[in-house]
mmCIF file of C-alpha atoms and ligand atoms in Angstrom:
data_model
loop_
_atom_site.group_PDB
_atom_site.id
_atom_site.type_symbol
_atom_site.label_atom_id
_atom_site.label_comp_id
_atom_site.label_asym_id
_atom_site.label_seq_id
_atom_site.Cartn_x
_atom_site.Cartn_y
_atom_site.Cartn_z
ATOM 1 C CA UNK A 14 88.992 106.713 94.560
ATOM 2 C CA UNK A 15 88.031 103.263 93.441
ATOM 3 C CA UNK A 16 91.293 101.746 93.970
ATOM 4 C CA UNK A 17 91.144 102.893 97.926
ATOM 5 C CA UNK A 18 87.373 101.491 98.232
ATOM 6 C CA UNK A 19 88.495 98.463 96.954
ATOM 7 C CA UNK A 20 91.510 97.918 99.122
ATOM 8 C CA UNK A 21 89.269 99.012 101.785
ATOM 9 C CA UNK A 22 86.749 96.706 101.410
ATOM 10 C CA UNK A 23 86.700 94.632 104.428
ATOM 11 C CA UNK A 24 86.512 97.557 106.994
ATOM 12 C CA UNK A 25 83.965 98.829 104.715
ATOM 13 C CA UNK A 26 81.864 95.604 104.981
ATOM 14 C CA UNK A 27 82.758 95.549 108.911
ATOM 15 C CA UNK A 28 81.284 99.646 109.199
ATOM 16 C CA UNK A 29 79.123 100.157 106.372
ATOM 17 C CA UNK A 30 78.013 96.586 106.208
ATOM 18 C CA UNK A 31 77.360 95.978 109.502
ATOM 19 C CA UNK A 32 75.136 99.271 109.878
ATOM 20 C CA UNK A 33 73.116 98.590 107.179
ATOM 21 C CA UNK A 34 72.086 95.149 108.097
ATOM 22 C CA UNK A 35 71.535 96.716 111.752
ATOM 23 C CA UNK A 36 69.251 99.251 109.755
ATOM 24 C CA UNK A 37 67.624 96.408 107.898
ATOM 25 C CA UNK A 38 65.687 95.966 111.104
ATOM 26 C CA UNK A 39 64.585 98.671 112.774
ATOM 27 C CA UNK A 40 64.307 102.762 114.074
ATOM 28 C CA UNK A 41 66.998 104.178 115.769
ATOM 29 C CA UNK A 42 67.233 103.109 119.428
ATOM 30 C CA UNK A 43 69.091 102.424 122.565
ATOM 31 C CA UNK A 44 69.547 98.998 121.205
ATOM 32 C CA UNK A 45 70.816 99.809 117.749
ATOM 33 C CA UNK A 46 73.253 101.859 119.706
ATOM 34 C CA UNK A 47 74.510 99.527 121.545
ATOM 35 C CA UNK A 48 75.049 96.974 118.710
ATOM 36 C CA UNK A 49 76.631 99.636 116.715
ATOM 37 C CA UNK A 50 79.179 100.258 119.808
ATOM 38 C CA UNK A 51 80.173 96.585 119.278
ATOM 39 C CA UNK A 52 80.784 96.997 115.405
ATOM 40 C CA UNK A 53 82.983 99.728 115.750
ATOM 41 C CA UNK A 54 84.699 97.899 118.689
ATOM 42 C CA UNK A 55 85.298 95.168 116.624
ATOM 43 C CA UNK A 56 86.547 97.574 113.332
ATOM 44 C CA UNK A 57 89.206 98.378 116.187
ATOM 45 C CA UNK A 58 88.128 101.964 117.053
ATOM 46 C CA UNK A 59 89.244 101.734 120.312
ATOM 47 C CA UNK A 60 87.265 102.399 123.647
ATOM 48 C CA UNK A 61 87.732 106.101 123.444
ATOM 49 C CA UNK A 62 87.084 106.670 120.147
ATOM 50 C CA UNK A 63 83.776 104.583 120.203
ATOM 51 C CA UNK A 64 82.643 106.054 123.352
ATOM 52 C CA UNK A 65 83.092 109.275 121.558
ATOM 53 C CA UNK A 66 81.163 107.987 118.232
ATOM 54 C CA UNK A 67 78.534 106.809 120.410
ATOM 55 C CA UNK A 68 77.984 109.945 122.468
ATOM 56 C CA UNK A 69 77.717 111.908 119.584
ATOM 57 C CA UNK A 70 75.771 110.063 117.469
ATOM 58 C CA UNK A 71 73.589 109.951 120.785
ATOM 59 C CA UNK A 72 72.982 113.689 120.843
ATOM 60 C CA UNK A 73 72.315 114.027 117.038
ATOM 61 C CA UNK A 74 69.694 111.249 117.375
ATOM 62 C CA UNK A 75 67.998 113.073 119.724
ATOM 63 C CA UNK A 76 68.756 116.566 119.252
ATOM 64 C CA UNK A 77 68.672 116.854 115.537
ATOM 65 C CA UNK A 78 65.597 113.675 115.317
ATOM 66 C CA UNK A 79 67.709 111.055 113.160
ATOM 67 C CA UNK A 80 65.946 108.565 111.795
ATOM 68 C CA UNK A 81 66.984 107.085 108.994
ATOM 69 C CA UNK A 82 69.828 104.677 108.284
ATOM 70 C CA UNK A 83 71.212 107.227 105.791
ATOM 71 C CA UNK A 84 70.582 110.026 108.144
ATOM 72 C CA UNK A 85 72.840 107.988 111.514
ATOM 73 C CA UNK A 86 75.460 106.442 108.745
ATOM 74 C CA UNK A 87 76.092 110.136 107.530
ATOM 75 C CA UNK A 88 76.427 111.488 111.059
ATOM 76 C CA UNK A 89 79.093 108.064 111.986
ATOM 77 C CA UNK A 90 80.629 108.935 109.195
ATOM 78 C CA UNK A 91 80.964 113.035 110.038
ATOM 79 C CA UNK A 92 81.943 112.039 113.545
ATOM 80 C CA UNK A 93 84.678 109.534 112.265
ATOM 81 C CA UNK A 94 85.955 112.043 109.948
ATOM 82 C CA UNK A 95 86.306 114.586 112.785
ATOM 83 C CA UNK A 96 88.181 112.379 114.847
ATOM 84 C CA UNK A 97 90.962 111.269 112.120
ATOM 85 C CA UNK A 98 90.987 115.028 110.270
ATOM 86 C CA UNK A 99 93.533 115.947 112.249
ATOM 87 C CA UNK A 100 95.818 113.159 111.006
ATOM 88 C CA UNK A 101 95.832 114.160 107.573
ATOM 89 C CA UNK A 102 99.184 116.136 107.779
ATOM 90 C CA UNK A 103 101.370 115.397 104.446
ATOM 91 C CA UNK A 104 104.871 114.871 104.398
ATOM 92 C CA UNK A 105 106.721 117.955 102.589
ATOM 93 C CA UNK A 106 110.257 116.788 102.041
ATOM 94 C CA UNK A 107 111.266 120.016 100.373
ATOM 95 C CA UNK A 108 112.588 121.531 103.713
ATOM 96 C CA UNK A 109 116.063 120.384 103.582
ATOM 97 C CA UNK A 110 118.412 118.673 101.251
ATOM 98 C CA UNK A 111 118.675 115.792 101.525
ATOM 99 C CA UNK A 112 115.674 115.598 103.710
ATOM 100 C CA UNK A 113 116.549 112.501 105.855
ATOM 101 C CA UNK A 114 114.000 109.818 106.816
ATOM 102 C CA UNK A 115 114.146 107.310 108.934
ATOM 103 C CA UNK A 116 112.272 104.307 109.249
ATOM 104 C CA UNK A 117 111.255 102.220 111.922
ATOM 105 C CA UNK A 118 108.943 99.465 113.056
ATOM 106 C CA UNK A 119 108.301 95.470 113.828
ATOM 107 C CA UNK A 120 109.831 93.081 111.193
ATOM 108 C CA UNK A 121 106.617 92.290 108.688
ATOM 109 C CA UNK A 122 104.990 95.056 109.096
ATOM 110 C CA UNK A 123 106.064 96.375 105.731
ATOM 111 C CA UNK A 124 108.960 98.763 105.981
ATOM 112 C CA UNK A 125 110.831 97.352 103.010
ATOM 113 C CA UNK A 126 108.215 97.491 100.654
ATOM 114 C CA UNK A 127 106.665 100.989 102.074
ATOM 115 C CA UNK A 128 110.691 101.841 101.021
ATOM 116 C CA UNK A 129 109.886 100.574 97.509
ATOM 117 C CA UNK A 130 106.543 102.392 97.046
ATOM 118 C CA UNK A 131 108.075 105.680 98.769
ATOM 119 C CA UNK A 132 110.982 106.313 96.323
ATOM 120 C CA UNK A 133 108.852 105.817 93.476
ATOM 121 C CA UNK A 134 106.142 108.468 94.979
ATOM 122 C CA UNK A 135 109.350 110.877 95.367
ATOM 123 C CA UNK A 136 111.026 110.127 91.894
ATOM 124 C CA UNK A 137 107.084 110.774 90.463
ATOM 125 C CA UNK A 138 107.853 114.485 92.168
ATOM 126 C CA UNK A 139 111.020 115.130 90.508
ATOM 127 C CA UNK A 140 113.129 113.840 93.289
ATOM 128 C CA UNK A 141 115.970 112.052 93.583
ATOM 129 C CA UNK A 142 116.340 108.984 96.558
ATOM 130 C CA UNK A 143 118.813 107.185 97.667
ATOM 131 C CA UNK A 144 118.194 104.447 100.136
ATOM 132 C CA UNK A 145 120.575 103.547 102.950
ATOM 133 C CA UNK A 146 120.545 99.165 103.863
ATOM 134 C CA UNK A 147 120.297 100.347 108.017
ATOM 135 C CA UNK A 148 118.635 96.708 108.122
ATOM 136 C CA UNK A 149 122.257 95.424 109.222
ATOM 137 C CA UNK A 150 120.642 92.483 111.042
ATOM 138 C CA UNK A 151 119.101 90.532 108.352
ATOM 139 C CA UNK A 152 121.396 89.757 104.887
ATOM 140 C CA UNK A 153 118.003 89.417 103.372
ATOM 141 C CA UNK A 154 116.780 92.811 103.860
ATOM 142 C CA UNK A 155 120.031 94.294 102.174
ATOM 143 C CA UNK A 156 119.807 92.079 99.325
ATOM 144 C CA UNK A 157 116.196 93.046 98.408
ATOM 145 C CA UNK A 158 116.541 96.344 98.796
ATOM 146 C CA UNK A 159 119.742 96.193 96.331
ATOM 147 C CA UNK A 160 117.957 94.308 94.079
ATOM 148 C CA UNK A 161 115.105 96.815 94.273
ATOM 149 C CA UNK A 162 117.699 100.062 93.920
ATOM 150 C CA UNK A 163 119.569 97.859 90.696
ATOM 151 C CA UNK A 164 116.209 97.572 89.358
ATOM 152 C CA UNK A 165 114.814 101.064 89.784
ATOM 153 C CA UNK A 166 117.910 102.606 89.196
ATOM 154 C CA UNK A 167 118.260 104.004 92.632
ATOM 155 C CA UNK A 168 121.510 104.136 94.396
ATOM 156 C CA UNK A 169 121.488 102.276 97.528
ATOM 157 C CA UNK A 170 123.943 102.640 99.802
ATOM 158 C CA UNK A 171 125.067 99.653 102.021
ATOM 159 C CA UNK A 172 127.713 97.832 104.274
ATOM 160 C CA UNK A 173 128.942 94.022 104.668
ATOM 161 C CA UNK A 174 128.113 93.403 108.179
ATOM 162 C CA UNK A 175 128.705 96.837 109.627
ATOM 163 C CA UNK A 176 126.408 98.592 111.928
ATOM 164 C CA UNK A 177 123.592 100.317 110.817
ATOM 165 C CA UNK A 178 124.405 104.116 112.396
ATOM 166 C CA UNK A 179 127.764 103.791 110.072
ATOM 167 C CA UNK A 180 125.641 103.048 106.944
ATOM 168 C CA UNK A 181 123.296 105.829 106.960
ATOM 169 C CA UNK A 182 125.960 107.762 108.599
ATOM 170 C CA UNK A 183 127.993 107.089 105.065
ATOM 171 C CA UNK A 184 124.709 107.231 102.880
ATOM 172 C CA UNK A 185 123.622 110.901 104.478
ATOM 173 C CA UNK A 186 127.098 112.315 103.313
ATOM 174 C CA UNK A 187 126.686 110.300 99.825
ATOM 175 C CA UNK A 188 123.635 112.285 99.551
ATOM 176 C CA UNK A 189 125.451 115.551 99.769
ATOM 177 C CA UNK A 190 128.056 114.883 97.768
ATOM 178 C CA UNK A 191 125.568 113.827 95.359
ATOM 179 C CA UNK A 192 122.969 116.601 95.653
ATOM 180 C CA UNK A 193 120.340 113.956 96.351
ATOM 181 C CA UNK A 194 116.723 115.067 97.380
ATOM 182 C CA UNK A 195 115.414 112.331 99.896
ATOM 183 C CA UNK A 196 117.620 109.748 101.749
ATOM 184 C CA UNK A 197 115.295 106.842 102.783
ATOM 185 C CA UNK A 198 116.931 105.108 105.732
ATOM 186 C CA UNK A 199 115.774 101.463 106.421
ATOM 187 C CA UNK A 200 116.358 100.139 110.029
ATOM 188 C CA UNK A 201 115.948 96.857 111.472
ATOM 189 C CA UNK A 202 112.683 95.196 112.627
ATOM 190 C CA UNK A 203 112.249 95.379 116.035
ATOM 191 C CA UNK A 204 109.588 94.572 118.721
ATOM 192 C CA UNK A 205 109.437 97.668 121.569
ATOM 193 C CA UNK A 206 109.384 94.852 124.347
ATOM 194 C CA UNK A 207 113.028 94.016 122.661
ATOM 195 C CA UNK A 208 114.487 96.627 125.211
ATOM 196 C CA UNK A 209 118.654 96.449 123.953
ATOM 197 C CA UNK A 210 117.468 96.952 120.385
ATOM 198 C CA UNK A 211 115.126 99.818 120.970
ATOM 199 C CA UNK A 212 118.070 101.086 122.590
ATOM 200 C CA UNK A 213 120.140 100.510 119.510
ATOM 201 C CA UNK A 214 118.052 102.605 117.294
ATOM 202 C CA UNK A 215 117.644 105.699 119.739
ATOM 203 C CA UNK A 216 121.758 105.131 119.174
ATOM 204 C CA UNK A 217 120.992 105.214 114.903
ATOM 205 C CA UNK A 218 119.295 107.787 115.395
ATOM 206 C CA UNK A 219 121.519 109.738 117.836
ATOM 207 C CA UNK A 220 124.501 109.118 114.749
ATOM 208 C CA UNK A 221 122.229 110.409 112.206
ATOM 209 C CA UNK A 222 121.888 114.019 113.510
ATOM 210 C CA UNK A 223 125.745 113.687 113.973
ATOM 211 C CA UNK A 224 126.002 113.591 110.360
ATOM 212 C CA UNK A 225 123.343 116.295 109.744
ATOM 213 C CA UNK A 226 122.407 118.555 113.001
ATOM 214 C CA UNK A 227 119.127 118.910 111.539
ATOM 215 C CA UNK A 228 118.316 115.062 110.688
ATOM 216 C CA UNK A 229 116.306 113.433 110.477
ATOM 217 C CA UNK A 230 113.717 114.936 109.125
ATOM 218 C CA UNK A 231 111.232 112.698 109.671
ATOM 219 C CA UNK A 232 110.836 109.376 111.668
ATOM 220 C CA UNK A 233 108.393 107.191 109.814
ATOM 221 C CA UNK A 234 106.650 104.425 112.211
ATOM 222 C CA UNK A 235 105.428 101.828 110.156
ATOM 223 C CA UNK A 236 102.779 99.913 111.492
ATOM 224 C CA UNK A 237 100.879 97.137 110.494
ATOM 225 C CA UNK A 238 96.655 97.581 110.708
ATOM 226 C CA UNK A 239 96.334 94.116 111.283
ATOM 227 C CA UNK A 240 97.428 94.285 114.887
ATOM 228 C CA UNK A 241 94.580 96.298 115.485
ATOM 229 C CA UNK A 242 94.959 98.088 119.054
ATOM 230 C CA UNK A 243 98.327 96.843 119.789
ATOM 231 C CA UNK A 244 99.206 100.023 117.335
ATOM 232 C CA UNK A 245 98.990 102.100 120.079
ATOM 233 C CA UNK A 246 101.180 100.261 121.987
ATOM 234 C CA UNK A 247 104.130 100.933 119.255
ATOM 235 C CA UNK A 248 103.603 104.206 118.771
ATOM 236 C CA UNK A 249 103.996 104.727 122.582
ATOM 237 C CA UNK A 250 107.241 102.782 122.786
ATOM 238 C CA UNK A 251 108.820 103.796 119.160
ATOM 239 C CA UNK A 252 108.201 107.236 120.193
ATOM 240 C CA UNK A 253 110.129 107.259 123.380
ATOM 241 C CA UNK A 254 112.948 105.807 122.198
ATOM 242 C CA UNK A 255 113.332 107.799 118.738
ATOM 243 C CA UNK A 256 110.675 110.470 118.640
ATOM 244 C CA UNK A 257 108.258 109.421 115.764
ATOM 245 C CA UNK A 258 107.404 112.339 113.678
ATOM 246 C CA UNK A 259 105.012 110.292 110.777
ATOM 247 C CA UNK A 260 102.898 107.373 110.691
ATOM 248 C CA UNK A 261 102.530 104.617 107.610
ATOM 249 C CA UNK A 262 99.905 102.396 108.525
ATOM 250 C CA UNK A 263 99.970 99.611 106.024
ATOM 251 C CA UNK A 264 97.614 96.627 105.029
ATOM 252 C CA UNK A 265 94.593 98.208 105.370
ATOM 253 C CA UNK A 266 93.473 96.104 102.515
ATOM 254 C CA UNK A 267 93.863 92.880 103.558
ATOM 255 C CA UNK A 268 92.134 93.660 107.597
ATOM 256 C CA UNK A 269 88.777 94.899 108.738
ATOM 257 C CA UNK A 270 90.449 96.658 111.699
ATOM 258 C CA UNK A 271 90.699 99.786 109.791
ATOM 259 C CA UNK A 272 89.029 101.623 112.597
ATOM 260 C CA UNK A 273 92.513 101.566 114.294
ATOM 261 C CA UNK A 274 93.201 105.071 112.809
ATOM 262 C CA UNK A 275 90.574 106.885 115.406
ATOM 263 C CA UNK A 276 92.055 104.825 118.018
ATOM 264 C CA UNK A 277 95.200 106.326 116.817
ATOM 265 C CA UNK A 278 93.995 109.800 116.329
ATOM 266 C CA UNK A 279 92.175 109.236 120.173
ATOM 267 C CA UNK A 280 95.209 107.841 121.892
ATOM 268 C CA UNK A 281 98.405 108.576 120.412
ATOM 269 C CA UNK A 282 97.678 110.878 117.512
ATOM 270 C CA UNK A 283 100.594 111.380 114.958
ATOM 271 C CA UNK A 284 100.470 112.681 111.597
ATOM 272 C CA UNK A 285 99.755 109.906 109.208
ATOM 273 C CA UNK A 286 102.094 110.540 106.271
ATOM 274 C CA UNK A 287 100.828 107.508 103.784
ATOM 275 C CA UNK A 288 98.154 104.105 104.135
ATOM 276 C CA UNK A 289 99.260 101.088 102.453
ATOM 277 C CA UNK A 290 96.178 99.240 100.868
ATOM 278 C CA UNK A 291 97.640 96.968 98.497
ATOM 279 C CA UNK A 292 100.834 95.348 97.224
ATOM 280 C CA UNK A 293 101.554 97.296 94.608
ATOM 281 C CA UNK A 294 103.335 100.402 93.728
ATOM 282 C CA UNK A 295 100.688 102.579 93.474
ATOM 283 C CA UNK A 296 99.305 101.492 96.449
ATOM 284 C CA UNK A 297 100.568 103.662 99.106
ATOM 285 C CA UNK A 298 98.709 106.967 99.163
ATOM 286 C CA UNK A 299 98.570 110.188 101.210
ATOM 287 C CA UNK A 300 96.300 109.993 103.960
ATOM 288 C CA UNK A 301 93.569 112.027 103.117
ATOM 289 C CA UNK A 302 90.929 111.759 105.978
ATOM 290 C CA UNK A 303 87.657 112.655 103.965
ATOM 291 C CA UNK A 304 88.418 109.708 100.927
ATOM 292 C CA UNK A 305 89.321 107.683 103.681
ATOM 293 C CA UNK A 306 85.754 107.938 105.216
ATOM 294 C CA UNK A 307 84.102 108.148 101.769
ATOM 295 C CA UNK A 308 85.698 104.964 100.998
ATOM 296 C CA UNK A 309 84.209 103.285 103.990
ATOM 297 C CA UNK A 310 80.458 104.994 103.627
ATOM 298 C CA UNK A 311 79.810 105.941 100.289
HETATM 299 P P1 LIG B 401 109.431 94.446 106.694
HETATM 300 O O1 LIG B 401 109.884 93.204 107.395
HETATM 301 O O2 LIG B 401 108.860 95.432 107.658
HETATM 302 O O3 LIG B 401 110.451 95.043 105.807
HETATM 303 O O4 LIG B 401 108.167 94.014 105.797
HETATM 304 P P2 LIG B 401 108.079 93.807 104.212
HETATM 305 O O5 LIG B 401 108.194 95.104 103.524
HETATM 306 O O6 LIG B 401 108.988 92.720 103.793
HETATM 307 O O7 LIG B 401 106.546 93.386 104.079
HETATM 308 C C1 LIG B 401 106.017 92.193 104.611
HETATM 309 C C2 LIG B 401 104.884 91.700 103.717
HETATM 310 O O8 LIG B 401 103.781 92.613 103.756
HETATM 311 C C3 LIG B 401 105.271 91.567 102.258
HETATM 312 O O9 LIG B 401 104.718 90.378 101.749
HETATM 313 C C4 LIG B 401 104.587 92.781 101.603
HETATM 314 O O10 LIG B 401 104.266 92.553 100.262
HETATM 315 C C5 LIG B 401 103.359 92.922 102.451
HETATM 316 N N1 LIG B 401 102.803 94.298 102.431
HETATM 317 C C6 LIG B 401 103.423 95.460 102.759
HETATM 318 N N2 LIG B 401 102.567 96.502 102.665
HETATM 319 C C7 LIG B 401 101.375 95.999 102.278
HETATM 320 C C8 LIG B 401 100.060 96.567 102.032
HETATM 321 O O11 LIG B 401 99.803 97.773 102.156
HETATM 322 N N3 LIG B 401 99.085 95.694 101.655
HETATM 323 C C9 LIG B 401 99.316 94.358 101.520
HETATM 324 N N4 LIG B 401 98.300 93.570 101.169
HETATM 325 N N5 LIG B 401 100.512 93.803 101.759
HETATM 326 C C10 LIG B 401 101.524 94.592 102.126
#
């Protein structure tokens, strides 16, 4: 879609831009190659996942006699595609009631808002949220996502001071009672090198599947694209301590790291659920691996 090639644009001009000014030049060669190893290095693909493009795009050059720059961007852009397909694995929240999710990450790197833009995609489906305050640390995070429930009409369910196992604890059984759909449960920002904290939400999450055997149902990692590599990183560490079931990789729009999702798919692949590529409502999608590469190429 438009809206996803424009948020895109800067990993766009970073791949797509950076091939065709290194096709401006010249044929195919071991040169070209090489520079090309260095853009997608510095998109954020990763070692692996470059090595990987490279190889391949190696063999099709000289097994299947590339030689155009639409002929080698089409083949970077099949290769990419097969590396991040597997990704593409959307979220079906129909499996329980309320289907529990719980959401983790780094302060800043966007869980509130991803909050926001998720219980509007679920209310679009004919669900009903309710969102749990688990960010116990910060006032600030409780007030704004009040202000955001008052304002959307979405009941959010919070604590003064409290921990933040007993509020989603409390908000998984106001679900019930209530019939709700999807409980969105917000956690506080935390970095994995923070060792007491990460231990704190392996404890949220331990209480959550006290309240519901089965929850939760997911365990959203929301990450950031602007750290680039250091993604991996997160993922590792989030995933030990709380077992990360879904990935929301947001700000793809504002970075030209956007290669960090085959470094992801490489290294540490989970399913991404949604990509965040602008501030606004609309503007967390599905991950859908093909428009993600069209976006980039076409
Ligand atoms: P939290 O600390 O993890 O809860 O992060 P917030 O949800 O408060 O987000 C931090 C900032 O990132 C806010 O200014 C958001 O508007 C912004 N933000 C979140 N997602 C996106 C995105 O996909 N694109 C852009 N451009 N900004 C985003």
């Amino acid at each position: 879609s438009d809206r996803l090639k424009a948020g895109l644009s800067r990993t766009r001009q970073q791949l797509g831009g950076g091939l065709a000014s290194l096709f401006g030049r010249r044929k195919i060669d071991e040169d070209l190659l090489e520079e090309l190893e260095s853009t997608l290095l510095m998109a954020d693909c990763g070692v692996e996942a470059t090595q990987h493009l490279i190889d391949e795009l190696r063999l099709r050059w000289k097994r299947d006699r590339l030689e155009t720059a639409d002929q080698l961007q089409k083949a970077l852009a099949d290769g990419l595609h097969a590396i991040i397909a597997p990704l593409e694995q959307p979220l079906d929240a129909a499996t329980h009631r309320p289907f529990v999710i719980m959401i983790a990450g780094v302060n800043g790197s966007g869980k509130t808002t991803s909050i926001g833009k998720l219980a509007k995609y679920f209310q679009a489906q004919g669900k009903s949220v309710l969102l749990a305050a688990g960010d116990t640390f910060r006032a600030a995070a409780r007030e704004q996502l009040m202000t955001w429930g008052e304002r959307n009409n979405v009941t959010v369910v919070a604590q003064d001071g409290g921990d933040a196992a007993a509020v989603i604890f409390d908000a998984i059984n106001a679900a019930r009672a209530r019939n709700i759909d999807v409980v969105l449960a917000d956690t506080a920002g935390r970095l994995p090198t923070q060792l007491h904290l990460m231990e704190e939400i392996a404890k949220v999450r331990r209480v959550i599947a006290k309240a519901d055997p089965s929850a939760p149902h997911e365990v959203l990692l929301v990450l950031d694209a602007n750290i680039g590599q250091n993604a991996l990183a997160q993922v590792k560490a989030f995933d030990k301590a709380i077992g990360v079931t879904g990935l929301v990789v947001t700000k793809l729009d504002g970075t030209a790291k956007g290669g960090v999702l085959a470094a992801i798919a490489r290294q540490c692949p989970k399913p991404l659920r949604f990509i965040g590529v602008g501030e606004g409502i609309d503007d967390l999608q599905p991950f859908k691996a093909r428009e993600f590469v069209d976006a980039l190429f076409e």
